[in-house]
Short mmCIF file of C-alpha atoms in Angstrom, two decimals:
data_model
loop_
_atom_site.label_atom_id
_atom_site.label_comp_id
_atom_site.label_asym_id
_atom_site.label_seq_id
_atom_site.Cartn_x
_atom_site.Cartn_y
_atom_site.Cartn_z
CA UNK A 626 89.72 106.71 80.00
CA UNK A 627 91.15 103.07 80.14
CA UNK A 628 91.82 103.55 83.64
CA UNK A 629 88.62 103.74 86.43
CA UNK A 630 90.74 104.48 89.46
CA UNK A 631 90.51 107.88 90.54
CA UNK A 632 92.97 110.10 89.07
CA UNK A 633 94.36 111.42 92.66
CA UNK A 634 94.69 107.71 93.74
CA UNK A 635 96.97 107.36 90.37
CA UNK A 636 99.20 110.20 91.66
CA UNK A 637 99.39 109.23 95.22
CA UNK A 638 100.64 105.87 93.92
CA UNK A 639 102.28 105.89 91.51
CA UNK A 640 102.20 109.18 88.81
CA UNK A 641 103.52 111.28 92.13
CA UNK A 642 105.50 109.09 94.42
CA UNK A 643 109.28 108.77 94.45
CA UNK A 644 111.71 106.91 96.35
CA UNK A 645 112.67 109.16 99.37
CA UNK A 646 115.96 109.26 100.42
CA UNK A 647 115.96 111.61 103.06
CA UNK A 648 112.62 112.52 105.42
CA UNK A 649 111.56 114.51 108.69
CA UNK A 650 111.44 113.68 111.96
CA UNK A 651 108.25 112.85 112.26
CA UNK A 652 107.46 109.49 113.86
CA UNK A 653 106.01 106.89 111.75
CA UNK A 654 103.10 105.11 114.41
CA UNK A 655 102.22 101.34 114.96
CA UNK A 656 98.82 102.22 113.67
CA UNK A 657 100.28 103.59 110.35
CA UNK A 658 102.08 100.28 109.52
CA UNK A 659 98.84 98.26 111.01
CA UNK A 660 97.08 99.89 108.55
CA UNK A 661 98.88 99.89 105.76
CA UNK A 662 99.16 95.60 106.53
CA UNK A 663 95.33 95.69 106.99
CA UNK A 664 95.16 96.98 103.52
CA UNK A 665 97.74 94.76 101.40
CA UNK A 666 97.55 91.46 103.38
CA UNK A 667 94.53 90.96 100.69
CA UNK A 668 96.83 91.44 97.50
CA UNK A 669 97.29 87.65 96.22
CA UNK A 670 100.44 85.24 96.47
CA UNK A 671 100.37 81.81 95.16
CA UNK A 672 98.29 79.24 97.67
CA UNK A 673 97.45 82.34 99.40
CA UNK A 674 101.32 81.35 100.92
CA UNK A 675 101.77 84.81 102.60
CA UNK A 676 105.19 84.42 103.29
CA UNK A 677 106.34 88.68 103.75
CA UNK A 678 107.78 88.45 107.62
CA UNK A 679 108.48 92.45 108.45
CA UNK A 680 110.86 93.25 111.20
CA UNK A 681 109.99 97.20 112.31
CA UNK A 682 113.20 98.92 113.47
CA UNK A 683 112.66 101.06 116.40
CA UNK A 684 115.07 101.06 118.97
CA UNK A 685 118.72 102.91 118.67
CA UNK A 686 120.11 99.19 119.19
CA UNK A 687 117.89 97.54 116.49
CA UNK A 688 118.82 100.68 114.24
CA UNK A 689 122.57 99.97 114.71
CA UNK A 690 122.44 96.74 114.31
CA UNK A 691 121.24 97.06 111.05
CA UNK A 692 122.97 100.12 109.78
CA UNK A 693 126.48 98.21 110.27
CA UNK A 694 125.24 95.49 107.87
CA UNK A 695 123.82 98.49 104.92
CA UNK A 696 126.27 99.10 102.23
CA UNK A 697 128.05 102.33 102.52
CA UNK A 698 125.48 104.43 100.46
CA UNK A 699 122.33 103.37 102.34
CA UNK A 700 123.64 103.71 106.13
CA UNK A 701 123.10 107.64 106.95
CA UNK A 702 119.62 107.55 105.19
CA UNK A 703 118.82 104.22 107.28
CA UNK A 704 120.52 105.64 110.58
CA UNK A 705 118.00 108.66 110.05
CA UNK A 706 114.65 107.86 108.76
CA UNK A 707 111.89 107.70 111.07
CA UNK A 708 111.15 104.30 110.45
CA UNK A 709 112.74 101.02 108.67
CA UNK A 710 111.12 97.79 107.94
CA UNK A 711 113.23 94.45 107.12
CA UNK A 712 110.99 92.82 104.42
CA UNK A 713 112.15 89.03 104.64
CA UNK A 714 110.37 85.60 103.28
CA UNK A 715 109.56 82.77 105.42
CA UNK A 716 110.82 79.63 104.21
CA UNK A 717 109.04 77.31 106.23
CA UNK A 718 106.13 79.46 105.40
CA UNK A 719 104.61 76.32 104.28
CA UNK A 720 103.91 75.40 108.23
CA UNK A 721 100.80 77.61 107.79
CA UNK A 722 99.46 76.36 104.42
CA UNK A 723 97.04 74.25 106.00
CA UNK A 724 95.41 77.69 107.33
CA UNK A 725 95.81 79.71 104.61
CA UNK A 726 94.47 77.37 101.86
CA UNK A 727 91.85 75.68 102.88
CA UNK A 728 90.65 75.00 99.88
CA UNK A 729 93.51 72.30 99.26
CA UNK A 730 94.85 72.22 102.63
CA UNK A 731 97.02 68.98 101.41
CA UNK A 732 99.42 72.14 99.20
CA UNK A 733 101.91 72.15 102.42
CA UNK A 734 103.20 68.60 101.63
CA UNK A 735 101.93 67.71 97.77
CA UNK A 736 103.87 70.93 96.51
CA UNK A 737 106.10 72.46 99.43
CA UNK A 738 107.70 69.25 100.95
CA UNK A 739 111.49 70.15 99.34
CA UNK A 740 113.12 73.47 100.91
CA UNK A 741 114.77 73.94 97.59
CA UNK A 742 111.07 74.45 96.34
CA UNK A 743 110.03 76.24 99.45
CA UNK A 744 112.84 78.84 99.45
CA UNK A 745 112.07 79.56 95.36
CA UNK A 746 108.29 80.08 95.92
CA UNK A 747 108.87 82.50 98.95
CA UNK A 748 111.55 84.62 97.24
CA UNK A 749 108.90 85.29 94.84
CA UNK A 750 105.86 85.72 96.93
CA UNK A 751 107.64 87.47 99.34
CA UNK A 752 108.83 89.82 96.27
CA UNK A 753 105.29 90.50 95.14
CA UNK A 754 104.20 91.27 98.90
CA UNK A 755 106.90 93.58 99.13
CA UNK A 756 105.67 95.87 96.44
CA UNK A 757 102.47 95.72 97.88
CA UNK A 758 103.79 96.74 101.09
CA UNK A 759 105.61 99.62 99.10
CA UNK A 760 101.92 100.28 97.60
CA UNK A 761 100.25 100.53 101.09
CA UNK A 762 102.88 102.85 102.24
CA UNK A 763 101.91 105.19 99.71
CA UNK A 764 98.43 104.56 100.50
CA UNK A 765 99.26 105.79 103.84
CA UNK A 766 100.22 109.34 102.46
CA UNK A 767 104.16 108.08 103.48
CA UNK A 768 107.47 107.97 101.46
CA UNK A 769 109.17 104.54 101.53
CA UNK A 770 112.87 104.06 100.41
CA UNK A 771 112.90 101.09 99.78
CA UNK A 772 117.10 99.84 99.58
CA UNK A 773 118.08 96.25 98.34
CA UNK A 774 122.19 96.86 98.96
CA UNK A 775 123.15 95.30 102.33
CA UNK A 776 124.97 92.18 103.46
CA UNK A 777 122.15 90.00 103.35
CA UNK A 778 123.53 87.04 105.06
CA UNK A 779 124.63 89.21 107.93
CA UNK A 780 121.02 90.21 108.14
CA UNK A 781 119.45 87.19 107.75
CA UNK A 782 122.07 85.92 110.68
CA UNK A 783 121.21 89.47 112.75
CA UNK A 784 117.74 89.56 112.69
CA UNK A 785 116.57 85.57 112.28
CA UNK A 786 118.75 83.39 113.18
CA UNK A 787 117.43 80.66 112.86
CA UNK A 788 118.08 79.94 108.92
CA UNK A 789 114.68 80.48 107.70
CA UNK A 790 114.25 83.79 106.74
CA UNK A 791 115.87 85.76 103.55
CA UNK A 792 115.48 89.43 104.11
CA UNK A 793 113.92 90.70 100.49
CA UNK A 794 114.18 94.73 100.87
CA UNK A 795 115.33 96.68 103.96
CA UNK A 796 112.87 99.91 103.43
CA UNK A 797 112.92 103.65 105.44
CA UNK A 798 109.37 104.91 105.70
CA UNK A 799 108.32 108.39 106.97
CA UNK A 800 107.66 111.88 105.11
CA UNK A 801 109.96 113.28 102.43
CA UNK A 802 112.79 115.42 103.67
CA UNK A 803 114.67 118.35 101.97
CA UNK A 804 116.13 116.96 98.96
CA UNK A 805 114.03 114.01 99.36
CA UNK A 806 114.08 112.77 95.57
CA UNK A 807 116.06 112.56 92.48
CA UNK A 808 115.18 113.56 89.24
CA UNK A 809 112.71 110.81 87.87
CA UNK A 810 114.69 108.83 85.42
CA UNK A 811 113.31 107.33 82.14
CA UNK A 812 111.57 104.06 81.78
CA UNK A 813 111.40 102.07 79.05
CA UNK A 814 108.50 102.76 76.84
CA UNK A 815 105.32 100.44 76.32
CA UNK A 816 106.65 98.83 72.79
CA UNK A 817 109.93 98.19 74.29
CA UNK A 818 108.29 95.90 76.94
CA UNK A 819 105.29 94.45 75.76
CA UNK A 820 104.93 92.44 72.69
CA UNK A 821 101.91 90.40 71.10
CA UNK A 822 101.50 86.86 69.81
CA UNK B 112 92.27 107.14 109.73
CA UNK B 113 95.78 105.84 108.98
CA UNK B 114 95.35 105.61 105.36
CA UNK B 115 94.84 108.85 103.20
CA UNK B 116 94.15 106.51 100.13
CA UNK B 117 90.18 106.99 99.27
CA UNK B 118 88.33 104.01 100.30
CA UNK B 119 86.76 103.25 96.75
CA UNK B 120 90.16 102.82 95.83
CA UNK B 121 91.25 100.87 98.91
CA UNK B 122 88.51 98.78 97.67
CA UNK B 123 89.07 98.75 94.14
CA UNK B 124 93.20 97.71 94.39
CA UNK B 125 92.40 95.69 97.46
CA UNK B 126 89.90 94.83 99.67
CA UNK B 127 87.10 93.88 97.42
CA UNK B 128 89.80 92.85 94.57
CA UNK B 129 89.77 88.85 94.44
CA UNK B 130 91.77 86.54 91.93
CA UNK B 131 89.50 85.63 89.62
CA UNK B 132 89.26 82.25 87.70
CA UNK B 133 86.63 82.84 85.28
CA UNK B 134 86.05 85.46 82.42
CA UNK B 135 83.25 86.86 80.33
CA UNK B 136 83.86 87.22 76.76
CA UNK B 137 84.53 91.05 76.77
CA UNK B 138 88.10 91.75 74.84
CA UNK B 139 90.30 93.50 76.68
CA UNK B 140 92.11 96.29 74.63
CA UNK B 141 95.21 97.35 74.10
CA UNK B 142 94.71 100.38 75.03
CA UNK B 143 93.83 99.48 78.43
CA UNK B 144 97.05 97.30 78.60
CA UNK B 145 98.90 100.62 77.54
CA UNK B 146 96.91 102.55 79.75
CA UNK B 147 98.11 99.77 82.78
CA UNK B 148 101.80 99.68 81.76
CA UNK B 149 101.76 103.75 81.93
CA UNK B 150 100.47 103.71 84.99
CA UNK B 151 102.70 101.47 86.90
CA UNK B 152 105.62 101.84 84.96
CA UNK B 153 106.91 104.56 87.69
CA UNK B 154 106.71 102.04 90.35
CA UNK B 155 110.72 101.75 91.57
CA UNK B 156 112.89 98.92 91.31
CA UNK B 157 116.77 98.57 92.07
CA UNK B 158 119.06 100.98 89.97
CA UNK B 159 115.15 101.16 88.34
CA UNK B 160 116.69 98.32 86.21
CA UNK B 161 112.82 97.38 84.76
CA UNK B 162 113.67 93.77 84.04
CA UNK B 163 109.66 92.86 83.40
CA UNK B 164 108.74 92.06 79.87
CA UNK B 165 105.55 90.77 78.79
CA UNK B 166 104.20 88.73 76.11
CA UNK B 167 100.53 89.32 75.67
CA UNK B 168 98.98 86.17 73.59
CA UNK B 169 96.16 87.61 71.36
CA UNK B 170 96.20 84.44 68.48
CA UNK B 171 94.23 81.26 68.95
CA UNK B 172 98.06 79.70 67.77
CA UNK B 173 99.84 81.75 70.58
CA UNK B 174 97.18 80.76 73.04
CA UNK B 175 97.49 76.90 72.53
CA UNK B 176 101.31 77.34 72.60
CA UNK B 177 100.89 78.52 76.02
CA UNK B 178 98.30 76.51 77.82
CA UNK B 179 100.12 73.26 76.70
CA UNK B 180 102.66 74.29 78.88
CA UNK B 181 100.47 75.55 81.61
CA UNK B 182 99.54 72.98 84.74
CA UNK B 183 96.10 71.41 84.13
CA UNK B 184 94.62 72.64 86.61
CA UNK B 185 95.28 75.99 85.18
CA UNK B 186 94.51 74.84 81.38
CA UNK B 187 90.66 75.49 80.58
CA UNK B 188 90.87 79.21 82.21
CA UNK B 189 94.08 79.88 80.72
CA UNK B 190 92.46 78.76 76.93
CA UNK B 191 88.99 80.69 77.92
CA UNK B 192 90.35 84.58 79.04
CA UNK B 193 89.94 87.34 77.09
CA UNK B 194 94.11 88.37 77.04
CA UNK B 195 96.73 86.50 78.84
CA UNK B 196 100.10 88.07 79.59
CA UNK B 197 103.58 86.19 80.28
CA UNK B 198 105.07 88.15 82.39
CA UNK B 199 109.20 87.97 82.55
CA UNK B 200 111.88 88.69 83.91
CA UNK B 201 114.84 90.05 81.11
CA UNK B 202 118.32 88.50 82.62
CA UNK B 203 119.80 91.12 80.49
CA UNK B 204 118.43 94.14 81.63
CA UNK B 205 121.51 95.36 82.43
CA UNK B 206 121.79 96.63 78.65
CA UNK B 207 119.61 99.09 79.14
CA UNK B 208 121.24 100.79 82.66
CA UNK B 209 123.42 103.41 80.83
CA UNK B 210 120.16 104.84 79.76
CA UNK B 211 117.30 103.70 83.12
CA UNK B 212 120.07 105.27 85.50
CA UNK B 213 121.38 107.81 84.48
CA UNK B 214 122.67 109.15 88.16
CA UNK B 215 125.38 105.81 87.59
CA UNK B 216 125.28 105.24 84.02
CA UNK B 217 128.74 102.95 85.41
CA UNK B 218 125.90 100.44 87.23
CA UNK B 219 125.89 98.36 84.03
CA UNK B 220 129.62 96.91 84.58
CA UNK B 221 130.19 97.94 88.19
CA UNK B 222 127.49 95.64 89.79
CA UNK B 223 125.91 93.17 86.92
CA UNK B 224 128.91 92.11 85.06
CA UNK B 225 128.09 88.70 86.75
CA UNK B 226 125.02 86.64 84.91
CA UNK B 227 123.99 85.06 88.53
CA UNK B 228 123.71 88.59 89.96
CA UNK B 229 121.61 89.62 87.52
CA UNK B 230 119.62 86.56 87.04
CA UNK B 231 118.63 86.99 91.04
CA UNK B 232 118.09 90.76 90.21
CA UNK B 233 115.89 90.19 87.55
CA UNK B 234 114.07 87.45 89.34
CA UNK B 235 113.32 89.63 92.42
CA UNK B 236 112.72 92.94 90.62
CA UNK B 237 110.70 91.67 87.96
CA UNK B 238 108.66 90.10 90.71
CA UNK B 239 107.79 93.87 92.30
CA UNK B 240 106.98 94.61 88.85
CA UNK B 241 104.42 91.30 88.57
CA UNK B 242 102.99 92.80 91.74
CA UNK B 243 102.29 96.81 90.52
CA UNK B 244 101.22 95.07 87.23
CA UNK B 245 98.52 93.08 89.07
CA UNK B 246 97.79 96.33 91.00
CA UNK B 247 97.37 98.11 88.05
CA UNK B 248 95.14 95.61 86.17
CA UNK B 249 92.95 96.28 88.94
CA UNK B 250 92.95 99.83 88.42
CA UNK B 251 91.65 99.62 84.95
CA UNK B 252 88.47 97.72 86.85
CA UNK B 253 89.56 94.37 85.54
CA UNK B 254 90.13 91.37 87.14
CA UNK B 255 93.72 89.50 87.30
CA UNK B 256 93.97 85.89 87.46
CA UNK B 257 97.79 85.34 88.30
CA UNK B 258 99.06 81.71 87.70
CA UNK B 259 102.35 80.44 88.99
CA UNK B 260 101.64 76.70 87.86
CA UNK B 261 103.51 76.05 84.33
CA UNK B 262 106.50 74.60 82.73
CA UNK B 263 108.77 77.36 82.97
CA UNK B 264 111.34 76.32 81.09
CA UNK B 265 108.96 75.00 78.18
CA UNK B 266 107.85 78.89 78.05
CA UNK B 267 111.10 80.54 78.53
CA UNK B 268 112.07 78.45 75.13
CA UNK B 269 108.15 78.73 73.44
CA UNK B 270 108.27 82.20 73.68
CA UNK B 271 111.93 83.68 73.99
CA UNK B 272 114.44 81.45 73.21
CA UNK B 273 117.25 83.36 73.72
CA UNK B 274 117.90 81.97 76.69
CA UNK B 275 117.59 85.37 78.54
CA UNK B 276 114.21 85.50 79.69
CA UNK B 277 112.38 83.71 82.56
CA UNK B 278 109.08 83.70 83.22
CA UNK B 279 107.56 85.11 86.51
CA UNK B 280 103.98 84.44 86.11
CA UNK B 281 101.21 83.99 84.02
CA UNK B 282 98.12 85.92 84.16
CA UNK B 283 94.63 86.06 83.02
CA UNK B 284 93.04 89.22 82.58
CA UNK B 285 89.03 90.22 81.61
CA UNK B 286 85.56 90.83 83.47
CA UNK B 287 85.19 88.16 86.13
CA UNK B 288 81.80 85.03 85.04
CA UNK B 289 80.66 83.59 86.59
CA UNK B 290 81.80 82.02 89.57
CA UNK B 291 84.82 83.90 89.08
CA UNK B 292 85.99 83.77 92.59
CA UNK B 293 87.18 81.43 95.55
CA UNK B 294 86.00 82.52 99.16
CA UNK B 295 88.39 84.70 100.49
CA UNK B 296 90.70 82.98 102.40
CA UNK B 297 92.15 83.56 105.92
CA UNK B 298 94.99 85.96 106.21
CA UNK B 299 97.79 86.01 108.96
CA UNK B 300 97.18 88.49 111.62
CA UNK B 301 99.16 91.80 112.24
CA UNK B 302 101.20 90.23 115.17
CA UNK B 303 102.03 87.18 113.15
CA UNK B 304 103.72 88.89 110.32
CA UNK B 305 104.98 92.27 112.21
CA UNK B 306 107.75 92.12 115.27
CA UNK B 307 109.73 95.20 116.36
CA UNK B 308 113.43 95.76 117.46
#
């Protein structure tokens, strides 16, 4: 076996889990998502930059204040589910460099002094700490849905405000519902993505 | 316990995971490379468009055509691992939509007819992808060294040349040497990344 993690841990992951569009009732806690941070706030980004920002959507106003901004396909599963999370990058994450990377705690103006440069870095960061976050969700024994059509200006404008955040992934977390899933579609085989030189 | 993930494995993908910098001389196989791909090749994306592709460089002539392009800071541990992997992005992923989604084969010209939209597409679901990958490399009990510092353009033309790639990351992969790893560094609290509506 090339793989050592444990073959249930494979399932729950990844082998098992699907994208849920539709779930229970059943609340999604605090704790859940506290733990589920706890675990993949350790997962690496570049400089240790951390720049995943996660706006929890509880509240009937919070809810329809982002439903109105989901395109048409994603609003009655995002009205519904138990729980969303707005996963958005920090572009002035750089402001906590000097924390973060102590080892070169000079990174926050040598490398992140243009915005341009800033914005780039967290996109990407903030990508990889989404799909940890989608990871840690599993982890948690929960289905996330995660959604990336929405009117991401409007969101950005909704939730932030104050021009520094891009929201990443908008994603409904709870347990799978009746006709949670569809079918699992194809992927693209290991000699159609990898090559060797 | 909020998390139903096994601990070992909380530990193995996370906790006691750390970026390493350093490699012993054990080869990594391709089998175990397979055995990575297969596992988090289920992980979703958008549409599941799969935009990663990845170049693993094997040759002593592949491997100095990619550290000269790396930063030098990431140079001697780049030249020294036992596999490195270019992991990209495919700006033409669309292509392959008629077949990864079959629910809308019609996703291919109804929402990527435009090369910008896919480009930022790519970019951002590629970057999930970077992220399982990483997870999975971790799975197979090695240890990933991702690298962000390089010439991107210099490899999108080194080792594509079409024009249709871009590079994501680089990363190292093998046993961590030693001194493989930095101190862990500080991470940004629960309240400082979480806020609820």
């Amino acid at each position: 076996m090339s793989l050592i993690l444990d073959p249930a841990a494979q399932d729950l992951l990844f082998r098992e889990a699907h994208t849920a569009n539709a779930f229970t009732d059943e609340p999604v806690t605090d704790e859940q998502v506290q733990a589920i941070y706890d675990l993949v706030k350790y997962a690496p980004t570049a400089f240790n930059q951390s720049p995943l920002r996660v706006v929890l959507v509880r509240s009937p106003e919070g809810r329809e204040r982002l439903v109105q901004h989901m395109s048409e396909g994603n609003r009655a599963k995002t009205a519904s589910a138990p729980l969303t999370a707005i996963l958005a990058a920090d572009n002035e994450f750089h402001e906590e460099l000097p924390k973060l990377f102590p080892a070169f705690p000079q990174a926050k103006d040598a490398f992140f002094s243009e915005r341009s440069v800033r914005e780039r870095s967290a996109t990407f960061n903030g990508a990889l700490q989404a799909a940890y976050f989608i990871v840690g969700v599993r982890a948690a024994g929960l289905a996330a849905g995660p959604m990336t059509g929405f009117d991401a200006a409007a969101i950005n404008k909704e939730f932030f405000g104050d021009g520094e955040h891009s929201v990443l992934a908008v994603v409904n977390i709870g347990r799978p519902g009746d006709d949670a899933y569809r079918p699992r579609a194809p992927r693209l085989s290991y000699d159609e993505v990898v090559t060797t030189v």
